[in-house]
Amino acid sequence: MVGMSQSHQAPVIAIILAAGFGTRFDPAKPKQLVSVADRPVIEWTIEAFEDCPEVTDILVVVNAAVSDAVEKVIDDMGSRKVRGIVPGGETRADSTRAALEFLREYNIPDDAKVLIHDGVRPFVSPKTILDCVAALDSVNAATVAVPSTDTILIAAPVGADGAEADDASSDGASSDGAGRFDTSAAPIVRIVPDRATTYRAQTPQCFRFSTISEAYRRAAGDENFHPTDDTRVVVDYLPDEPVAVVEGSDDNIKITTRPDLEVAELIAPRARRVRNYARRRAVQEMTSGM
Ligand SMILES: Nc1ccn([C@@H]2O[C@H](COP(=O)(O)OP(=O)(O)OP(=O)(O)O)[C@@H](O)[C@H]2O)c(=O)n1
Ligand SMILES: C[C@](O)(CO)[C@H](O)COP(=O)(O)O
């Protein structure tokens, strides 16, 4: 890692995960590189952290299929904060683990603030990033999330014998294709949590370096653990560690499937205005103190 920031204050490191394979989007067209408003998704994402004065360092996690292209994007942007491009792993959690190991090799201090962000959430706002950094002054773990406007159902498929099936993650297709409802395949609703307590997780998910490292260290022994986010690693493996919710935004979408690209094109002009405004404010604040 080149030139990690040296300061008496804890570094604020953004880990941008861009090592995914985009199977739900188009594996032949890596979504982290597709254009939104004429710029690659990953450029939008890196720019959000590059622009934030509180973020000192950026690490980008890639796979072999996108590595060269991402490196070119970073060069073309003239990034001042990207310190390393790290090979990721098979799953999202493997990629986070690879980034944490990389940071450990560079003796990152335990109190470093680490913001882990999906490379395919291009429109994270300046305010959200600042709120994440500030949250870590009060808690060791926080996640961006939005209150769910839908009622969330916890459901699991039922096996032929009426017992809960082993694979609770199956999507349980409930129609046989001829319009007949297949009760044996339908997931069965188990719990309906009070909606006021339910949120949709976004990123960044933010942690003191020692907290997220310890959570991943404990999770490493469990080969059946397949978390879809980093918050769950802390919630499951450091249950006494509170994870605060930082308010997110509906514009902070994750590009997951092809139709998300159309939504992204609609959000992009608004995101551009918000970033330009934040830049002007930063310049004004700097010059007013001169
Ligand atoms: N092995 C992986 C898998 C995911 N990610 C990153 O994690 C973020 C969220 O993942 P997701 O939207 O699921 O992306 P993919 O894994 O690429 O998509 P899919 O699950 O459809 O294959 C993305 O920025 C993705 O690049 C990663 O760095 N390493
Ligand atoms: C981390 C995340 O973006 C929170 O919503 C999400 O869990 C990533 O899941 P994916 O399966 O990797 O898209």
CSV table of C-alpha atoms and ligand atoms in Angstrom, one decimal:
chain,number,residue,atom,x,y,z
A,1,MET,CA,0.0,0.0,0.0
A,2,VAL,CA,1.5,3.3,-1.0
A,3,GLY,CA,1.8,6.2,1.4
A,4,MET,CA,-0.9,5.5,4.0
A,5,SER,CA,-1.8,8.7,5.6
A,6,GLN,CA,0.3,9.5,8.7
A,7,SER,CA,-1.5,11.6,11.2
A,8,HIS,CA,-2.1,11.6,15.0
A,9,GLN,CA,-5.8,11.1,14.3
A,10,ALA,CA,-7.1,7.6,13.5
A,11,PRO,CA,-7.1,7.1,9.7
A,12,VAL,CA,-10.5,6.7,8.0
A,13,ILE,CA,-10.2,4.0,5.4
A,14,ALA,CA,-12.8,3.2,2.8
A,15,ILE,CA,-12.8,-0.4,1.5
A,16,ILE,CA,-14.6,-0.5,-1.8
A,17,LEU,CA,-15.7,-4.0,-2.7
A,18,ALA,CA,-15.6,-4.5,-6.5
A,19,ALA,CA,-14.6,-8.2,-6.8
A,20,GLY,CA,-18.1,-9.5,-7.5
A,21,PHE,CA,-19.1,-11.6,-10.5
A,22,GLY,CA,-22.5,-9.9,-11.3
A,23,THR,CA,-24.3,-13.2,-11.9
A,24,ARG,CA,-27.7,-11.5,-11.4
A,25,PHE,CA,-26.7,-8.7,-13.7
A,26,ASP,CA,-24.7,-10.1,-16.6
A,27,PRO,CA,-21.5,-12.1,-15.8
A,28,ALA,CA,-20.2,-11.2,-19.3
A,29,LYS,CA,-20.5,-7.5,-18.5
A,30,PRO,CA,-19.1,-6.6,-15.1
A,31,LYS,CA,-21.6,-4.2,-13.5
A,32,GLN,CA,-18.9,-2.3,-11.7
A,33,LEU,CA,-17.6,-1.1,-15.1
A,34,VAL,CA,-20.9,-0.3,-16.9
A,35,SER,CA,-21.5,3.3,-17.7
A,36,VAL,CA,-24.1,5.4,-15.8
A,37,ALA,CA,-24.4,9.0,-17.1
A,38,ASP,CA,-21.3,8.3,-19.2
A,39,ARG,CA,-19.0,7.2,-16.3
A,40,PRO,CA,-18.2,3.7,-15.0
A,41,VAL,CA,-20.1,2.8,-11.9
A,42,ILE,CA,-16.9,2.2,-10.0
A,43,GLU,CA,-15.7,5.8,-10.8
A,44,TRP,CA,-18.9,7.2,-9.3
A,45,THR,CA,-18.3,5.1,-6.2
A,46,ILE,CA,-14.6,5.9,-5.7
A,47,GLU,CA,-15.3,9.6,-6.3
A,48,ALA,CA,-17.8,9.7,-3.4
A,49,PHE,CA,-15.0,8.8,-0.9
A,50,GLU,CA,-12.3,10.7,-2.7
A,51,ASP,CA,-14.4,13.8,-2.3
A,52,CYS,CA,-15.0,13.4,1.4
A,53,PRO,CA,-12.4,15.3,3.3
A,54,GLU,CA,-12.7,13.0,6.4
A,55,VAL,CA,-11.7,9.9,4.4
A,56,THR,CA,-7.9,9.6,4.4
A,57,ASP,CA,-7.3,6.4,2.4
A,58,ILE,CA,-9.1,4.1,-0.1
A,59,LEU,CA,-8.6,0.5,-0.8
A,60,VAL,CA,-10.3,-1.1,-3.8
A,61,VAL,CA,-11.0,-4.9,-3.9
A,62,VAL,CA,-11.1,-6.4,-7.4
A,63,ASN,CA,-11.2,-9.7,-9.2
A,64,ALA,CA,-9.0,-10.7,-12.2
A,65,ALA,CA,-11.7,-9.9,-14.7
A,66,VAL,CA,-11.9,-6.2,-13.7
A,67,SER,CA,-8.5,-5.5,-12.2
A,68,ASP,CA,-6.9,-3.8,-15.2
A,69,ALA,CA,-10.0,-1.8,-16.1
A,70,VAL,CA,-10.5,-0.6,-12.5
A,71,GLU,CA,-6.8,0.4,-12.3
A,72,LYS,CA,-7.2,2.5,-15.4
A,73,VAL,CA,-10.3,4.2,-14.0
A,74,ILE,CA,-8.3,5.1,-10.9
A,75,ASP,CA,-5.4,6.4,-12.9
A,76,ASP,CA,-7.7,8.4,-15.2
A,77,MET,CA,-9.5,10.0,-12.2
A,78,GLY,CA,-6.2,11.1,-10.8
A,79,SER,CA,-7.1,9.7,-7.4
A,80,ARG,CA,-5.1,11.0,-4.5
A,81,LYS,CA,-6.4,8.6,-1.9
A,82,VAL,CA,-6.4,5.1,-3.5
A,83,ARG,CA,-3.5,3.3,-1.8
A,84,GLY,CA,-4.0,-0.2,-3.0
A,85,ILE,CA,-5.9,-2.5,-5.3
A,86,VAL,CA,-6.4,-5.9,-3.6
A,87,PRO,CA,-7.5,-9.2,-5.0
A,88,GLY,CA,-10.8,-10.3,-3.5
A,89,GLY,CA,-12.3,-13.7,-2.9
A,90,GLU,CA,-15.1,-16.0,-3.9
A,91,THR,CA,-17.8,-14.4,-1.8
A,92,ARG,CA,-18.4,-10.8,-0.5
A,93,ALA,CA,-17.2,-11.9,2.9
A,94,ASP,CA,-14.0,-13.4,1.5
A,95,SER,CA,-13.4,-10.1,-0.2
A,96,THR,CA,-13.9,-8.1,3.0
A,97,ARG,CA,-11.6,-10.6,4.8
A,98,ALA,CA,-8.9,-10.1,2.1
A,99,ALA,CA,-9.1,-6.3,2.6
A,100,LEU,CA,-8.8,-6.6,6.4
A,101,GLU,CA,-5.8,-8.9,6.0
A,102,PHE,CA,-4.2,-6.4,3.7
A,103,LEU,CA,-4.7,-3.6,6.2
A,104,ARG,CA,-3.3,-5.8,9.0
A,105,GLU,CA,-0.1,-6.4,7.0
A,106,TYR,CA,0.3,-2.6,6.9
A,107,ASN,CA,-0.1,-2.2,10.7
A,108,ILE,CA,-3.2,-0.2,10.5
A,109,PRO,CA,-4.0,1.0,14.0
A,110,ASP,CA,-6.7,-0.7,16.0
A,111,ASP,CA,-8.8,2.5,16.2
A,112,ALA,CA,-8.8,3.1,12.5
A,113,LYS,CA,-12.2,3.8,11.2
A,114,VAL,CA,-13.1,1.4,8.4
A,115,LEU,CA,-16.0,2.1,6.0
A,116,ILE,CA,-16.9,-1.0,3.9
A,117,HIS,CA,-18.9,-0.1,0.8
A,118,ASP,CA,-20.3,-2.0,-2.2
A,119,GLY,CA,-18.5,-0.8,-5.3
A,120,VAL,CA,-21.9,-1.0,-7.1
A,121,ARG,CA,-23.6,1.6,-4.8
A,122,PRO,CA,-22.5,4.6,-6.8
A,123,PHE,CA,-24.7,7.3,-5.3
A,124,VAL,CA,-23.8,7.2,-1.6
A,125,SER,CA,-24.1,10.8,-0.5
A,126,PRO,CA,-21.5,13.1,1.1
A,127,LYS,CA,-23.8,13.4,4.2
A,128,THR,CA,-24.1,9.6,4.6
A,129,ILE,CA,-20.3,9.1,4.5
A,130,LEU,CA,-19.8,12.0,7.0
A,131,ASP,CA,-22.5,10.5,9.3
A,132,CYS,CA,-20.7,7.1,9.2
A,133,VAL,CA,-17.4,8.7,10.2
A,134,ALA,CA,-19.1,10.6,13.0
A,135,ALA,CA,-21.0,7.6,14.3
A,136,LEU,CA,-17.8,5.8,15.0
A,137,ASP,CA,-16.9,8.4,17.6
A,138,SER,CA,-19.8,7.0,19.7
A,139,VAL,CA,-20.0,3.3,18.8
A,140,ASN,CA,-17.5,0.7,17.4
A,141,ALA,CA,-19.9,-0.4,14.7
A,142,ALA,CA,-22.6,1.2,12.5
A,143,THR,CA,-24.5,0.5,9.3
A,144,VAL,CA,-26.3,2.6,6.9
A,145,ALA,CA,-29.9,1.5,6.5
A,146,VAL,CA,-33.3,2.8,5.5
A,147,PRO,CA,-36.5,2.0,7.4
A,148,SER,CA,-38.5,-0.6,5.5
A,149,THR,CA,-41.7,0.8,4.0
A,150,ASP,CA,-42.8,-2.7,3.2
A,151,THR,CA,-43.7,-5.3,5.9
A,152,ILE,CA,-40.9,-7.8,6.1
A,153,LEU,CA,-41.8,-11.5,6.2
A,154,ILE,CA,-39.4,-14.2,7.6
A,155,ALA,CA,-40.3,-17.3,5.6
A,156,ALA,CA,-38.8,-20.7,5.1
A,157,PRO,CA,-39.7,-23.6,2.7
A,158,VAL,CA,-41.3,-26.7,4.2
A,159,GLY,CA,-40.0,-30.2,3.3
A,160,ALA,CA,-42.2,-33.0,2.1
A,161,ASP,CA,-42.6,-34.3,5.7
A,162,GLY,CA,-43.8,-30.9,6.9
A,163,ALA,CA,-40.5,-30.2,8.6
A,164,GLU,CA,-38.7,-27.0,7.8
A,165,ALA,CA,-36.4,-27.6,4.8
A,166,ASP,CA,-32.6,-27.5,5.4
A,167,ASP,CA,-32.0,-24.8,2.7
A,168,ALA,CA,-33.8,-21.8,4.2
A,169,SER,CA,-32.3,-19.6,1.5
A,170,SER,CA,-34.2,-21.4,-1.4
A,171,ASP,CA,-36.4,-19.0,-3.3
A,172,GLY,CA,-39.2,-21.6,-3.2
A,173,ALA,CA,-40.9,-21.1,-6.5
A,174,SER,CA,-44.6,-21.3,-5.7
A,175,SER,CA,-46.0,-21.9,-9.2
A,176,ASP,CA,-45.5,-25.0,-11.4
A,177,GLY,CA,-45.4,-22.9,-14.5
A,178,ALA,CA,-48.9,-23.8,-15.5
A,179,GLY,CA,-50.5,-21.4,-13.1
A,180,ARG,CA,-51.1,-24.1,-10.4
A,181,PHE,CA,-49.9,-23.1,-7.0
A,182,ASP,CA,-47.4,-25.6,-5.6
A,183,THR,CA,-47.9,-25.7,-1.8
A,184,SER,CA,-44.9,-28.0,-1.3
A,185,ALA,CA,-42.5,-25.5,-2.9
A,186,ALA,CA,-44.0,-22.3,-1.4
A,187,PRO,CA,-42.1,-20.7,1.5
A,188,ILE,CA,-44.2,-20.5,4.6
A,189,VAL,CA,-44.3,-17.3,6.6
A,190,ARG,CA,-42.8,-17.9,10.0
A,191,ILE,CA,-42.4,-14.4,11.6
A,192,VAL,CA,-43.8,-11.0,10.8
A,193,PRO,CA,-41.6,-8.5,12.6
A,194,ASP,CA,-43.2,-5.2,13.7
A,195,ARG,CA,-42.4,-3.0,10.7
A,196,ALA,CA,-41.3,-0.2,12.9
A,197,THR,CA,-38.3,-2.3,13.8
A,198,THR,CA,-37.3,-3.3,10.3
A,199,TYR,CA,-34.7,-1.7,8.1
A,200,ARG,CA,-33.1,-2.4,4.7
A,201,ALA,CA,-29.4,-2.6,5.0
A,202,GLN,CA,-27.2,-0.5,2.8
A,203,THR,CA,-23.5,0.4,2.8
A,204,PRO,CA,-21.2,1.8,4.0
A,205,GLN,CA,-21.0,-0.4,7.0
A,206,CYS,CA,-18.5,1.0,9.4
A,207,PHE,CA,-16.4,-0.3,12.2
A,208,ARG,CA,-13.3,0.4,14.3
A,209,PHE,CA,-10.6,-1.8,12.7
A,210,SER,CA,-10.2,-3.9,15.9
A,211,THR,CA,-14.0,-4.6,16.0
A,212,ILE,CA,-14.5,-5.9,12.5
A,213,SER,CA,-11.2,-7.8,12.6
A,214,GLU,CA,-12.2,-9.6,15.8
A,215,ALA,CA,-15.6,-10.4,14.4
A,216,TYR,CA,-14.1,-11.9,11.2
A,217,ARG,CA,-11.5,-13.8,13.3
A,218,ARG,CA,-14.2,-15.5,15.3
A,219,ALA,CA,-16.4,-16.2,12.2
A,220,ALA,CA,-13.4,-17.9,10.4
A,221,GLY,CA,-14.0,-21.1,12.3
A,222,ASP,CA,-17.5,-21.5,11.1
A,223,GLU,CA,-17.5,-22.9,7.6
A,224,ASN,CA,-21.4,-22.7,7.4
A,225,PHE,CA,-21.4,-19.0,7.9
A,226,HIS,CA,-22.3,-17.2,4.7
A,227,PRO,CA,-23.1,-13.6,5.7
A,228,THR,CA,-24.4,-11.3,2.9
A,229,ASP,CA,-23.1,-8.2,4.8
A,230,ASP,CA,-20.5,-7.2,7.3
A,231,THR,CA,-22.9,-6.1,10.0
A,232,ARG,CA,-24.1,-9.7,10.4
A,233,VAL,CA,-20.6,-10.8,11.2
A,234,VAL,CA,-20.5,-8.4,14.1
A,235,VAL,CA,-24.1,-9.1,15.3
A,236,ASP,CA,-23.5,-12.9,15.2
A,237,TYR,CA,-19.9,-13.1,16.5
A,238,LEU,CA,-19.7,-10.0,18.8
A,239,PRO,CA,-23.3,-10.0,20.2
A,240,ASP,CA,-22.5,-7.5,22.9
A,241,GLU,CA,-21.3,-5.0,20.5
A,242,PRO,CA,-24.0,-2.5,19.5
A,243,VAL,CA,-24.3,-1.8,15.8
A,244,ALA,CA,-26.0,1.6,15.3
A,245,VAL,CA,-28.1,2.5,12.4
A,246,VAL,CA,-27.1,5.5,10.3
A,247,GLU,CA,-29.9,6.9,8.2
A,248,GLY,CA,-29.4,6.0,4.5
A,249,SER,CA,-31.2,7.2,1.4
A,250,ASP,CA,-33.3,5.6,-1.3
A,251,ASP,CA,-30.8,7.1,-3.9
A,252,ASN,CA,-28.1,4.8,-2.4
A,253,ILE,CA,-29.2,1.9,-4.6
A,254,LYS,CA,-27.2,-1.2,-5.2
A,255,ILE,CA,-27.0,-2.1,-8.9
A,256,THR,CA,-27.9,-5.8,-8.8
A,257,THR,CA,-30.0,-6.6,-11.9
A,258,ARG,CA,-30.3,-5.0,-15.4
A,259,PRO,CA,-33.4,-2.9,-14.6
A,260,ASP,CA,-31.4,-1.2,-11.8
A,261,LEU,CA,-29.4,0.5,-14.5
A,262,GLU,CA,-32.4,2.5,-15.7
A,263,VAL,CA,-33.1,3.6,-12.1
A,264,ALA,CA,-29.4,4.6,-11.8
A,265,GLU,CA,-29.6,6.8,-14.9
A,266,LEU,CA,-32.5,8.7,-13.3
A,267,ILE,CA,-30.7,9.2,-10.0
A,268,ALA,CA,-27.3,10.2,-11.6
A,269,PRO,CA,-28.2,13.9,-12.3
A,270,ARG,CA,-29.4,14.4,-8.8
A,271,ALA,CA,-26.3,12.7,-7.3
A,272,ARG,CA,-24.1,15.0,-9.5
A,273,ARG,CA,-25.9,18.1,-8.2
A,274,VAL,CA,-25.6,16.9,-4.6
A,275,ARG,CA,-21.8,16.3,-5.0
A,276,ASN,CA,-21.2,19.6,-6.8
A,277,TYR,CA,-23.0,21.4,-4.0
A,278,ALA,CA,-20.9,19.6,-1.3
A,279,ARG,CA,-17.8,20.6,-3.2
A,280,ARG,CA,-18.8,24.2,-3.4
A,281,ARG,CA,-19.6,24.2,0.4
A,282,ALA,CA,-16.2,22.7,1.2
A,283,VAL,CA,-14.4,25.4,-0.8
A,284,GLN,CA,-16.5,28.1,0.8
A,285,GLU,CA,-15.7,26.7,4.3
A,286,MET,CA,-12.0,26.5,3.5
A,287,THR,CA,-11.8,30.0,2.1
A,288,SER,CA,-13.9,31.6,4.8
A,289,GLY,CA,-11.3,30.4,7.4
A,290,MET,CA,-8.4,32.1,5.5
B,1,LIG,N1,-16.8,-12.1,-4.2
B,1,LIG,C1,-17.3,-10.9,-4.1
B,1,LIG,C2,-18.7,-10.7,-4.2
B,1,LIG,C3,-19.2,-9.4,-4.2
B,1,LIG,N2,-18.3,-8.4,-4.0
B,1,LIG,C4,-18.8,-7.0,-4.1
B,1,LIG,O1,-19.9,-6.8,-3.1
B,1,LIG,C5,-20.8,-5.9,-3.6
B,1,LIG,C6,-22.2,-6.4,-3.5
B,1,LIG,O2,-22.4,-7.6,-4.1
B,1,LIG,P1,-23.4,-8.0,-5.3
B,1,LIG,O3,-24.3,-6.9,-5.6
B,1,LIG,O4,-24.0,-9.2,-4.9
B,1,LIG,O5,-22.4,-8.1,-6.5
B,1,LIG,P2,-22.0,-9.5,-7.2
B,1,LIG,O6,-21.5,-10.5,-6.2
B,1,LIG,O7,-21.2,-9.1,-8.3
B,1,LIG,O8,-23.4,-9.9,-7.8
B,1,LIG,P3,-24.1,-11.4,-7.9
B,1,LIG,O9,-24.4,-11.8,-6.4
B,1,LIG,O10,-25.3,-11.2,-8.7
B,1,LIG,O11,-23.1,-12.3,-8.5
B,1,LIG,C7,-20.4,-5.6,-5.1
B,1,LIG,O12,-19.8,-4.3,-5.2
B,1,LIG,C8,-19.5,-6.7,-5.4
B,1,LIG,O13,-18.5,-6.3,-6.4
B,1,LIG,C9,-17.0,-8.6,-3.9
B,1,LIG,O14,-16.2,-7.7,-3.7
B,1,LIG,N3,-16.5,-9.9,-3.9
B,2,LIG,C1,-24.2,-5.4,1.9
B,2,LIG,C2,-25.5,-5.3,1.2
B,2,LIG,O1,-25.4,-4.4,0.1
B,2,LIG,C3,-26.5,-4.7,2.2
B,2,LIG,O2,-27.8,-4.6,1.6
B,2,LIG,C4,-26.0,-6.6,0.6
B,2,LIG,O3,-26.3,-7.5,1.7
B,2,LIG,C5,-25.1,-7.2,-0.4
B,2,LIG,O4,-25.7,-8.4,-0.8
B,2,LIG,P1,-25.3,-9.1,-2.2
B,2,LIG,O5,-25.9,-10.4,-2.2
B,2,LIG,O6,-23.8,-9.1,-2.2
B,2,LIG,O7,-25.9,-8.2,-3.2
